[in-house]
N, CA, C and O of each residue as an XYZ file, in Angstrom:
644
protein
N       0.847     -1.186      0.000
C       0.000      0.000      0.000
C       0.891      1.248      0.000
O       1.805      1.379      0.814
N       0.612      2.122     -0.898
C       1.409      3.343     -1.023
C       0.795      4.471     -0.204
O      -0.417      4.514      0.005
N       1.634      5.371      0.251
C       1.168      6.546      0.985
C       0.876      7.671     -0.009
O       1.299      7.623     -1.164
N       0.154      8.671      0.458
C      -0.127      9.837     -0.391
C       1.183     10.513     -0.790
O       1.320     10.987     -1.917
N       2.136     10.558      0.123
C       3.441     11.163     -0.181
C       4.105     10.452     -1.356
O       4.605     11.097     -2.277
N       4.107      9.137     -1.320
C       4.722      8.362     -2.397
C       3.994      8.578     -3.726
O       4.632      8.707     -4.771
N       2.665      8.616     -3.685
C       1.885      8.814     -4.915
C       2.116     10.216     -5.491
O       2.207     10.382     -6.707
N       2.210     11.214     -4.621
C       2.444     12.577     -5.112
C       3.863     12.740     -5.641
O       4.083     13.473     -6.605
N       4.812     12.073     -5.029
C       6.177     12.089     -5.568
C       6.197     11.448     -6.956
O       6.842     11.954     -7.874
N       5.491     10.342     -7.095
C       5.392      9.666     -8.387
C       4.686     10.562     -9.409
O       5.117     10.659    -10.558
N       3.614     11.207     -8.990
C       2.893     12.127     -9.871
C       3.812     13.255    -10.330
O       3.843     13.591    -11.514
N       4.552     13.833     -9.406
C       5.472     14.914     -9.742
C       6.499     14.441    -10.781
O       6.775     15.140    -11.756
N       7.050     13.262    -10.563
C       8.026     12.723    -11.516
C       7.396     12.477    -12.884
O       8.017     12.751    -13.911
N       6.172     11.963    -12.905
C       5.468     11.710    -14.166
C       5.195     13.025    -14.908
O       5.340     13.092    -16.129
N       4.804     14.053    -14.178
C       4.539     15.359    -14.790
C       5.812     15.908    -15.420
O       5.788     16.411    -16.543
N       6.914     15.812    -14.703
C       8.191     16.294    -15.241
C       8.606     15.485    -16.462
O       9.047     16.049    -17.464
N       8.467     14.174    -16.380
C       8.885     13.311    -17.476
C       8.024     13.513    -18.730
O       8.543     13.521    -19.846
N       6.714     13.676    -18.543
C       5.788     13.811    -19.679
C       5.660     15.257    -20.151
O       5.144     15.512    -21.240
N       6.125     16.201    -19.340
C       6.021     17.607    -19.713
C       4.620     18.169    -19.521
O       4.266     19.179    -20.128
N       3.838     17.532    -18.697
C       2.473     17.979    -18.423
C       1.711     16.912    -17.670
O       2.275     15.903    -17.245
N       0.419     17.149    -17.512
C      -0.387     16.258    -16.674
C      -1.343     15.378    -17.475
O      -2.082     14.581    -16.896
N      -1.334     15.513    -18.790
C      -2.245     14.725    -19.623
C      -1.568     13.428    -20.063
O      -0.367     13.391    -20.330
N      -2.359     12.385    -20.130
C      -1.923     11.087    -20.641
C      -0.968     10.369    -19.693
O      -0.010      9.730    -20.129
N      -1.236     10.479    -18.397
C      -0.437      9.762    -17.408
C      -1.100      8.418    -17.104
O      -2.230      8.173    -17.526
N      -0.418      7.571    -16.392
C      -0.902      6.220    -16.077
C      -1.818      6.254    -14.845
O      -1.500      5.697    -13.795
N      -2.964      6.926    -15.010
C      -3.882      7.139    -13.890
C      -4.479      5.858    -13.336
O      -4.743      5.774    -12.137
N      -4.692      4.876    -14.164
C      -5.336      3.633    -13.711
C      -4.316      2.523    -13.483
O      -4.674      1.355    -13.334
N      -3.069      2.895    -13.457
C      -1.973      1.964    -13.177
C      -1.211      2.457    -11.964
O      -1.704      2.419    -10.837
N       0.002      2.920    -12.222
C       0.853      3.298    -11.093
C       0.390      4.547    -10.348
O       0.834      4.787     -9.225
N      -0.493      5.345    -10.946
C      -1.008      6.531    -10.244
C      -2.393      6.298     -9.628
O      -3.009      7.240     -9.129
N      -2.881      5.069     -9.657
C      -4.177      4.760     -9.064
C      -4.096      4.950     -7.554
O      -3.256      4.350     -6.883
N      -4.969      5.783     -7.039
C      -4.981      6.102     -5.604
C      -6.270      6.853     -5.313
O      -6.858      7.443     -6.219
N      -6.712      6.840     -4.078
C      -7.924      7.555     -3.669
C      -7.564      8.984     -3.244
O      -7.644      9.327     -2.064
N      -7.174      9.795     -4.199
C      -6.733     11.163     -3.920
C      -7.816     11.988     -3.227
O      -7.500     12.856     -2.413
N      -9.078     11.734     -3.536
C     -10.183     12.512     -2.958
C     -10.192     12.462     -1.432
O     -10.748     13.353     -0.790
N      -9.591     11.446     -0.855
C      -9.535     11.349      0.613
C      -8.672     12.442      1.227
O      -8.672     12.617      2.445
N      -7.942     13.174      0.405
C      -7.021     14.190      0.915
C      -7.419     15.613      0.518
O      -6.622     16.539      0.666
N      -8.627     15.793      0.022
C      -9.075     17.138     -0.384
C      -9.163     18.100      0.790
O      -9.199     19.313      0.586
N      -9.197     17.589      2.007
C      -9.219     18.448      3.198
C      -8.121     18.035      4.174
O      -8.253     18.236      5.382
N      -7.058     17.469      3.665
C      -5.948     17.002      4.489
C      -5.312     18.183      5.224
O      -5.271     19.298      4.705
N      -4.823     17.929      6.419
C      -4.138     18.975      7.183
C      -2.807     19.379      6.561
O      -2.329     20.492      6.777
N      -2.222     18.493      5.803
C      -0.938     18.767      5.150
C      -1.221     19.474      3.822
O      -1.823     18.871      2.933
N      -0.804     20.739      3.660
C      -1.120     21.498      2.443
C      -0.658     20.833      1.143
O      -1.367     20.889      0.139
N       0.514     20.209      1.151
C       0.998     19.560     -0.081
C       0.103     18.393     -0.476
O      -0.165     18.186     -1.660
N      -0.358     17.637      0.502
C      -1.232     16.504      0.200
C      -2.568     16.994     -0.344
O      -3.111     16.438     -1.299
N      -3.082     18.038      0.279
C      -4.365     18.608     -0.155
C      -4.244     19.139     -1.592
O      -5.042     18.779     -2.457
N      -3.262     19.978     -1.837
C      -3.099     20.583     -3.165
C      -2.733     19.532     -4.213
O      -3.246     19.575     -5.331
N      -1.865     18.604     -3.872
C      -1.472     17.566     -4.815
C      -2.631     16.663     -5.191
O      -2.737     16.231     -6.338
N      -3.495     16.376     -4.238
C      -4.676     15.552     -4.516
C      -5.644     16.271     -5.440
O      -6.248     15.656     -6.320
N      -5.788     17.562     -5.241
C      -6.643     18.357     -6.128
C      -6.046     18.435     -7.529
O      -6.772     18.388     -8.522
N      -4.733     18.554     -7.607
C      -4.061     18.540     -8.901
C      -4.315     17.208     -9.611
O      -4.546     17.177    -10.819
N      -4.271     16.120     -8.860
C      -4.541     14.805     -9.444
C      -5.972     14.749     -9.989
O      -6.191     14.213    -11.075
N      -6.939     15.288     -9.260
C      -8.321     15.310     -9.734
C      -8.407     16.077    -11.053
O      -9.064     15.630    -11.993
N      -7.751     17.218    -11.120
C      -7.748     17.988    -12.363
C      -7.123     17.170    -13.495
O      -7.619     17.182    -14.622
N      -6.038     16.465    -13.191
C      -5.407     15.623    -14.201
C      -6.336     14.526    -14.710
O      -6.366     14.236    -15.907
N      -7.082     13.925    -13.813
C      -8.061     12.910    -14.213
C      -9.110     13.513    -15.131
O      -9.477     12.922    -16.147
N      -9.588     14.693    -14.765
C     -10.592     15.370    -15.593
C     -10.024     15.731    -16.965
O     -10.709     15.591    -17.979
N      -8.779     16.193    -16.998
C      -8.160     16.551    -18.275
C      -7.995     15.349    -19.193
O      -8.157     15.469    -20.408
N      -7.675     14.195    -18.626
C      -7.566     12.999    -19.454
C      -8.889     12.720    -20.154
O      -8.917     12.386    -21.339
N      -9.976     12.859    -19.418
C     -11.307     12.667    -19.985
C     -11.612     13.774    -20.995
O     -12.085     13.506    -22.099
N     -11.336     15.024    -20.603
C     -11.634     16.178    -21.459
C     -10.881     16.117    -22.779
O     -11.444     16.409    -23.835
N      -9.614     15.739    -22.721
C      -8.778     15.672    -23.918
C      -8.984     14.367    -24.694
O      -8.402     14.169    -25.761
N      -9.804     13.500    -24.152
C     -10.107     12.193    -24.743
C      -8.869     11.328    -24.942
O      -8.794     10.517    -25.865
N      -7.899     11.525    -24.049
C      -6.709     10.682    -24.116
C      -6.875      9.447    -23.234
O      -6.063      8.523    -23.284
N      -7.919      9.441    -22.440
C      -8.205      8.303    -21.579
C      -9.494      8.569    -20.822
O     -10.006      9.689    -20.823
N     -10.013      7.541    -20.180
C     -11.187      7.701    -19.330
C     -10.894      6.975    -18.032
O     -11.136      5.773    -17.920
N     -10.369      7.708    -17.038
C      -9.875      7.067    -15.829
C     -10.933      6.737    -14.778
O     -10.603      6.221    -13.710
N     -12.198      7.030    -15.071
C     -13.250      6.844    -14.071
C     -14.057      5.577    -14.318
O     -14.264      5.174    -15.463
N     -14.508      4.956    -13.240
C     -15.388      3.797    -13.319
C     -16.766      4.271    -13.762
O     -17.271      5.282    -13.274
N     -17.362      3.543    -14.676
C     -18.706      3.895    -15.134
C     -19.772      3.111    -14.392
O     -20.954      3.446    -14.463
N     -19.368      2.084    -13.691
C     -20.318      1.243    -12.991
C     -20.779      0.079    -13.837
O     -21.428     -0.839    -13.335
N     -20.454      0.107    -15.104
C     -20.859     -0.966    -16.011
C     -19.866     -2.129    -15.905
O     -20.263     -3.291    -15.819
N     -18.597     -1.805    -15.913
C     -17.566     -2.821    -15.740
C     -16.670     -2.375    -14.591
O     -16.434     -1.181    -14.402
N     -16.189     -3.316    -13.849
C     -15.302     -2.966    -12.741
C     -13.867     -3.261    -13.149
O     -13.547     -4.342    -13.644
N     -13.030     -2.286    -12.932
C     -11.618     -2.399    -13.262
C     -10.872     -1.448    -12.353
O     -11.469     -0.822    -11.477
N      -9.581     -1.337    -12.556
C      -8.804     -0.378    -11.785
C      -9.085      1.005    -12.334
O      -8.605      1.367    -13.408
N      -9.862      1.775    -11.597
C     -10.250      3.099    -12.061
C     -10.653      3.956    -10.862
O     -10.739      3.474     -9.733
N     -10.889      5.199    -11.125
C     -11.242      6.175    -10.096
C     -12.761      6.342    -10.042
O     -13.456      6.143    -11.039
N     -13.257      6.706     -8.876
C     -14.698      6.847     -8.649
C     -15.092      8.325     -8.723
O     -14.902      9.082     -7.772
N     -15.639      8.711     -9.860
C     -16.012     10.100    -10.103
C     -16.943     10.635     -9.023
O     -16.781     11.773     -8.584
N     -17.903      9.846     -8.592
C     -18.853     10.312     -7.589
C     -18.157     10.681     -6.281
O     -18.531     11.662     -5.638
N     -17.164      9.918     -5.888
C     -16.447     10.213     -4.639
C     -15.614     11.485     -4.788
O     -15.558     12.305     -3.872
N     -14.970     11.645     -5.942
C     -14.207     12.866     -6.190
C     -15.128     14.086     -6.187
O     -14.835     15.099     -5.552
N     -16.245     13.971     -6.908
C     -17.166     15.101     -7.008
C     -17.768     15.439     -5.650
O     -17.872     16.613     -5.295
N     -18.165     14.424     -4.889
C     -18.751     14.667     -3.570
C     -17.767     15.358     -2.639
O     -18.127     16.319     -1.961
N     -16.546     14.885     -2.600
C     -15.538     15.502     -1.729
C     -15.199     16.917     -2.192
O     -14.989     17.811     -1.371
N     -15.146     17.115     -3.494
C     -14.875     18.456     -4.015
C     -15.999     19.403     -3.601
O     -15.733     20.531     -3.185
N     -17.230     18.965     -3.709
C     -18.366     19.795     -3.293
C     -18.309     20.101     -1.803
O     -18.555     21.233     -1.386
N     -17.989     19.103     -1.010
C     -17.937     19.274      0.443
C     -16.944     20.358      0.842
O     -17.227     21.152      1.739
N     -15.805     20.403      0.201
C     -14.738     21.329      0.600
C     -14.533     22.467     -0.393
O     -13.517     23.160     -0.324
N     -15.463     22.674     -1.304
C     -15.266     23.643     -2.394
C     -15.007     25.064     -1.905
O     -14.194     25.772     -2.501
N     -15.668     25.499     -0.845
C     -15.440     26.867     -0.347
C     -14.005     27.046      0.123
O     -13.358     28.039     -0.209
N     -13.508     26.086      0.894
C     -12.124     26.160      1.368
C     -11.135     26.033      0.218
O     -10.122     26.732      0.183
N     -11.430     25.143     -0.719
C     -10.544     24.952     -1.870
C     -10.458     26.251     -2.670
O      -9.374     26.657     -3.087
N     -11.594     26.893     -2.878
C     -11.621     28.136     -3.655
C     -10.774     29.224     -2.989
O     -10.102     29.997     -3.672
N     -10.809     29.281     -1.655
C     -10.023     30.283     -0.922
C      -8.532     29.947     -0.925
O      -7.696     30.820     -1.160
N      -8.200     28.682     -0.665
C      -6.800     28.283     -0.518
C      -6.086     28.111     -1.851
O      -4.905     28.436     -1.978
N      -6.805     27.599     -2.841
C      -6.200     27.268     -4.127
C      -7.091     27.779     -5.256
O      -7.705     26.983     -5.966
N      -7.166     29.092     -5.428
C      -8.118     29.640     -6.409
C      -7.858     29.183     -7.848
O      -8.803     29.016     -8.619
N      -6.610     28.984     -8.213
C      -6.310     28.541     -9.577
C      -6.685     27.075     -9.796
O      -7.239     26.721    -10.837
N      -6.383     26.232     -8.821
C      -6.764     24.824     -8.916
C      -8.289     24.717     -8.960
O      -8.844     23.968     -9.764
N      -8.960     25.472     -8.090
C     -10.421     25.458     -8.064
C     -10.988     25.843     -9.430
O     -11.856     25.153     -9.965
N     -10.500     26.935     -9.983
C     -11.003     27.426    -11.264
C     -10.754     26.408    -12.382
O     -11.625     26.189    -13.224
N      -9.586     25.796    -12.393
C      -9.261     24.806    -13.428
C     -10.182     23.585    -13.319
O     -10.662     23.085    -14.337
N     -10.428     23.107    -12.114
C     -11.304     21.945    -11.916
C     -12.732     22.273    -12.330
O     -13.362     21.497    -13.050
N     -13.246     23.414    -11.883
C     -14.626     23.782    -12.203
C     -14.786     23.984    -13.710
O     -15.803     23.594    -14.283
N     -13.797     24.585    -14.344
C     -13.873     24.786    -15.789
C     -13.898     23.444    -16.515
O     -14.654     23.276    -17.472
N     -13.083     22.491    -16.074
C     -13.093     21.156    -16.681
C     -14.427     20.461    -16.442
O     -14.987     19.860    -17.359
N     -14.932     20.538    -15.232
C     -16.231     19.929    -14.941
C     -17.317     20.501    -15.844
O     -18.151     19.763    -16.367
N     -17.302     21.806    -16.020
C     -18.290     22.466    -16.872
C     -18.177     21.986    -18.321
O     -19.181     21.664    -18.956
N     -16.959     21.944    -18.828
C     -16.732     21.494    -20.207
C     -17.224     20.063    -20.418
O     -17.859     19.749    -21.424
N     -16.917     19.211    -19.450
C     -17.298     17.806    -19.573
C     -18.803     17.611    -19.487
O     -19.373     16.799    -20.216
N     -19.444     18.354    -18.599
C     -20.897     18.229    -18.481
C     -21.580     18.733    -19.748
O     -22.534     18.119    -20.226
N     -21.099     19.842    -20.289
C     -21.680     20.371    -21.531
C     -21.483     19.420    -22.699
O     -22.398     19.198    -23.492
N     -20.287     18.862    -22.801
C     -19.972     18.014    -23.952
C     -20.603     16.622    -23.849
O     -21.226     16.145    -24.797
N     -20.436     15.979    -22.697
C     -20.829     14.576    -22.573
C     -22.067     14.341    -21.717
O     -22.761     13.338    -21.887
N     -22.343     15.258    -20.804
C     -23.435     15.041    -19.853
C     -23.031     13.986    -18.832
O     -22.820     12.824    -19.181
N     -22.924     14.388    -17.584
C     -22.469     13.460    -16.550
C     -23.365     12.230    -16.449
O     -22.873     11.115    -16.274
N     -24.680     12.428    -16.558
C     -25.598     11.288    -16.447
C     -25.371     10.270    -17.550
O     -25.561      9.073    -17.339
N     -24.966     10.736    -18.727
C     -24.691      9.814    -19.839
C     -23.468      8.951    -19.558
O     -23.441      7.770    -19.904
N     -22.468      9.538    -18.936
C     -21.235      8.808    -18.662
C     -21.338      7.919    -17.428
O     -20.692      6.873    -17.347
N     -22.155      8.344    -16.471
C     -22.246      7.626    -15.195
C     -23.706      7.322    -14.862
O     -24.266      7.916    -13.941
N     -24.321      6.406    -15.599
C     -25.742      6.123    -15.386
C     -26.052      5.537    -14.014
O     -27.207      5.575    -13.588
N     -25.069      5.000    -13.314
C     -25.308      4.384    -12.008
C     -25.121      5.344    -10.841
O     -25.302      4.950     -9.689
N     -24.765      6.587    -11.114
C     -24.628      7.589    -10.053
C     -25.938      8.372     -9.999
O     -26.420      8.833    -11.033
N     -26.521      8.528     -8.809
C     -27.777      9.277     -8.700
C     -27.629     10.701     -9.241
O     -26.655     11.390     -8.936
N     -28.596     11.134    -10.042
C     -28.521     12.456    -10.674
C     -28.566     13.591     -9.653
O     -28.203     14.722     -9.975
N     -28.997     13.310     -8.446
C     -29.014     14.338     -7.403
C     -27.636     14.918     -7.136
O     -27.503     16.116     -6.884
N     -26.617     14.084     -7.188
C     -25.248     14.563     -6.995
C     -24.870     15.531     -8.107
O     -24.254     16.567     -7.856
N     -25.240     15.192     -9.326
C     -24.924     16.061    -10.461
C     -25.703     17.371    -10.386
O     -25.165     18.434    -10.695
N     -26.952     17.298     -9.983
C     -27.762     18.510     -9.853
C     -27.195     19.430     -8.777
O     -27.169     20.649     -8.949
N     -26.745     18.852     -7.680
C     -26.114     19.643     -6.615
C     -24.844     20.309     -7.135
O     -24.603     21.487     -6.869
N     -24.043     19.563     -7.867
C     -22.799     20.120     -8.420
C     -23.107     21.254     -9.382
O     -22.462     22.302     -9.343
N     -24.083     21.049    -10.237
C     -24.435     22.107    -11.192
C     -24.909     23.355    -10.454
O     -24.540     24.472    -10.816
N     -25.713     23.168     -9.436
C     -26.245     24.307     -8.684
C     -25.130     25.029     -7.922
O     -25.062     26.258     -7.922
N     -24.272     24.266     -7.286
C     -23.235     24.857     -6.436
C     -22.051     25.415     -7.230
O     -21.471     26.429     -6.843
N     -21.692     24.758     -8.335
C     -20.467     25.128     -9.051
C     -20.696     25.822    -10.388
O     -19.881     26.643    -10.809
N     -21.796     25.500    -11.056
C     -21.930     25.913    -12.454
C     -23.074     26.878    -12.740
O     -23.130     27.439    -13.835
N     -23.989     27.093    -11.793
C     -25.212     27.836    -12.111
C     -24.975     29.291    -12.509
O     -25.776     29.854    -13.255
N     -23.916     29.903    -12.039
C     -23.656     31.301    -12.375
C     -22.682     31.443    -13.539
O     -22.119     32.514    -13.764
N     -22.493     30.364    -14.266
C     -21.523     30.390    -15.352
C     -20.128     30.155    -14.804
O     -19.881     30.314    -13.609
N     -19.239     29.784    -15.670
C     -17.871     29.474    -15.266
C     -16.928     30.397    -16.009
O     -16.969     30.516    -17.233
N     -16.090     31.037    -15.239
C     -15.083     31.938    -15.808
C     -14.067     31.127    -16.604
O     -13.561     30.111    -16.128
N     -13.776     31.577    -17.802
C     -12.757     30.918    -18.624
C     -11.379     31.303    -18.088
O     -11.023     32.482    -18.081
N     -10.610     30.322    -17.643
C      -9.300     30.644    -17.068
C      -8.336     31.217    -18.110
O      -8.360     30.830    -19.279
N      -7.501     32.134    -17.666
C      -6.440     32.647    -18.527
C      -5.301     31.635    -18.537
O      -5.257     30.732    -17.702
N      -4.388     31.789    -19.477
C      -3.284     30.834    -19.598
C      -2.431     30.754    -18.339
O      -1.928     29.682    -18.003
N      -2.261     31.871    -17.640
C      -1.413     31.836    -16.444
C      -2.062     31.062    -15.305
O      -1.367     30.635    -14.383
N      -3.382     30.871    -15.348
C      -4.054     30.070    -14.326
C      -3.474     28.659    -14.329
O      -3.224     28.082    -13.271
N      -3.264     28.109    -15.520
C      -2.768     26.740    -15.604
C      -1.351     26.624    -15.048
O      -1.030     25.638    -14.385
N      -0.509     27.605    -15.305
C       0.825     27.616    -14.708
C       0.718     27.717    -13.191
O       1.453     27.053    -12.460
N      -0.204     28.555    -12.729
C      -0.370     28.752    -11.288
C      -0.949     27.522    -10.592
O      -0.733     27.336     -9.394
N      -1.673     26.688    -11.316
C      -2.182     25.442    -10.739
C      -1.003     24.614    -10.228
O      -1.037     24.100     -9.110
N       0.022     24.489    -11.041
C       1.189     23.700    -10.643
C       1.943     24.361     -9.494
O       2.477     23.670     -8.627
N       1.991     25.679     -9.480
C       2.650     26.392     -8.370
C       1.888     26.165     -7.066
O       2.482     25.888     -6.024
N       0.554     26.288     -7.144
C      -0.256     26.083     -5.945
C      -0.083     24.656     -5.393
O      -0.130     24.439     -4.182
N       0.114     23.705     -6.287
C       0.278     22.309     -5.876
C       1.732     21.985     -5.551
O       2.065     20.842     -5.239
N       2.594     22.994     -5.624
C       4.025     22.822     -5.339
C       4.636     21.754     -6.247
O       5.470     20.957     -5.816
N       4.202     21.752     -7.517
C       4.713     20.788     -8.493
C       5.053     21.469     -9.804
O       4.431     21.176    -10.825
N       6.032     22.380     -9.802
C       6.417     22.983    -11.078
C       7.020     21.923    -11.982
O       7.649     20.969    -11.524
N       6.816     22.111    -13.252
C       7.391     21.149    -14.221
C       8.217     21.862    -15.254
O       8.777     21.224    -16.145
């Protein structure tokens, strides 16, 4: 069993090696329950876990992979409902502590919901969770991040590449 520290060190190395956060081995060597650390007392663990969530979303958004379990087949994958629920639970604190990470995640969530529809991708997740997310995160529109936001995401997560 790997610790969050070990997984974040591995993530940092993968980001440096790949030159970014897209197309990483999310369902292999980077498989971990990062959402459990969205409110961790250790700032690096909290920020690094949020960075991992954004990376998972980007893989889906860029269509380079689909790292989430759909409920149809079980395999080594991440549980979108758990990530979304934890993000919603701590979203106010995340927005204050890591405004760039927050903005990047919300923008990705918005793009994915518009393009694919969460209910279409995850038919086994109750739509109430999605409705809550839309109301809490997306109802007032989503600000399009500037290019420097993405650079600042890595700074906030203490993972420059």
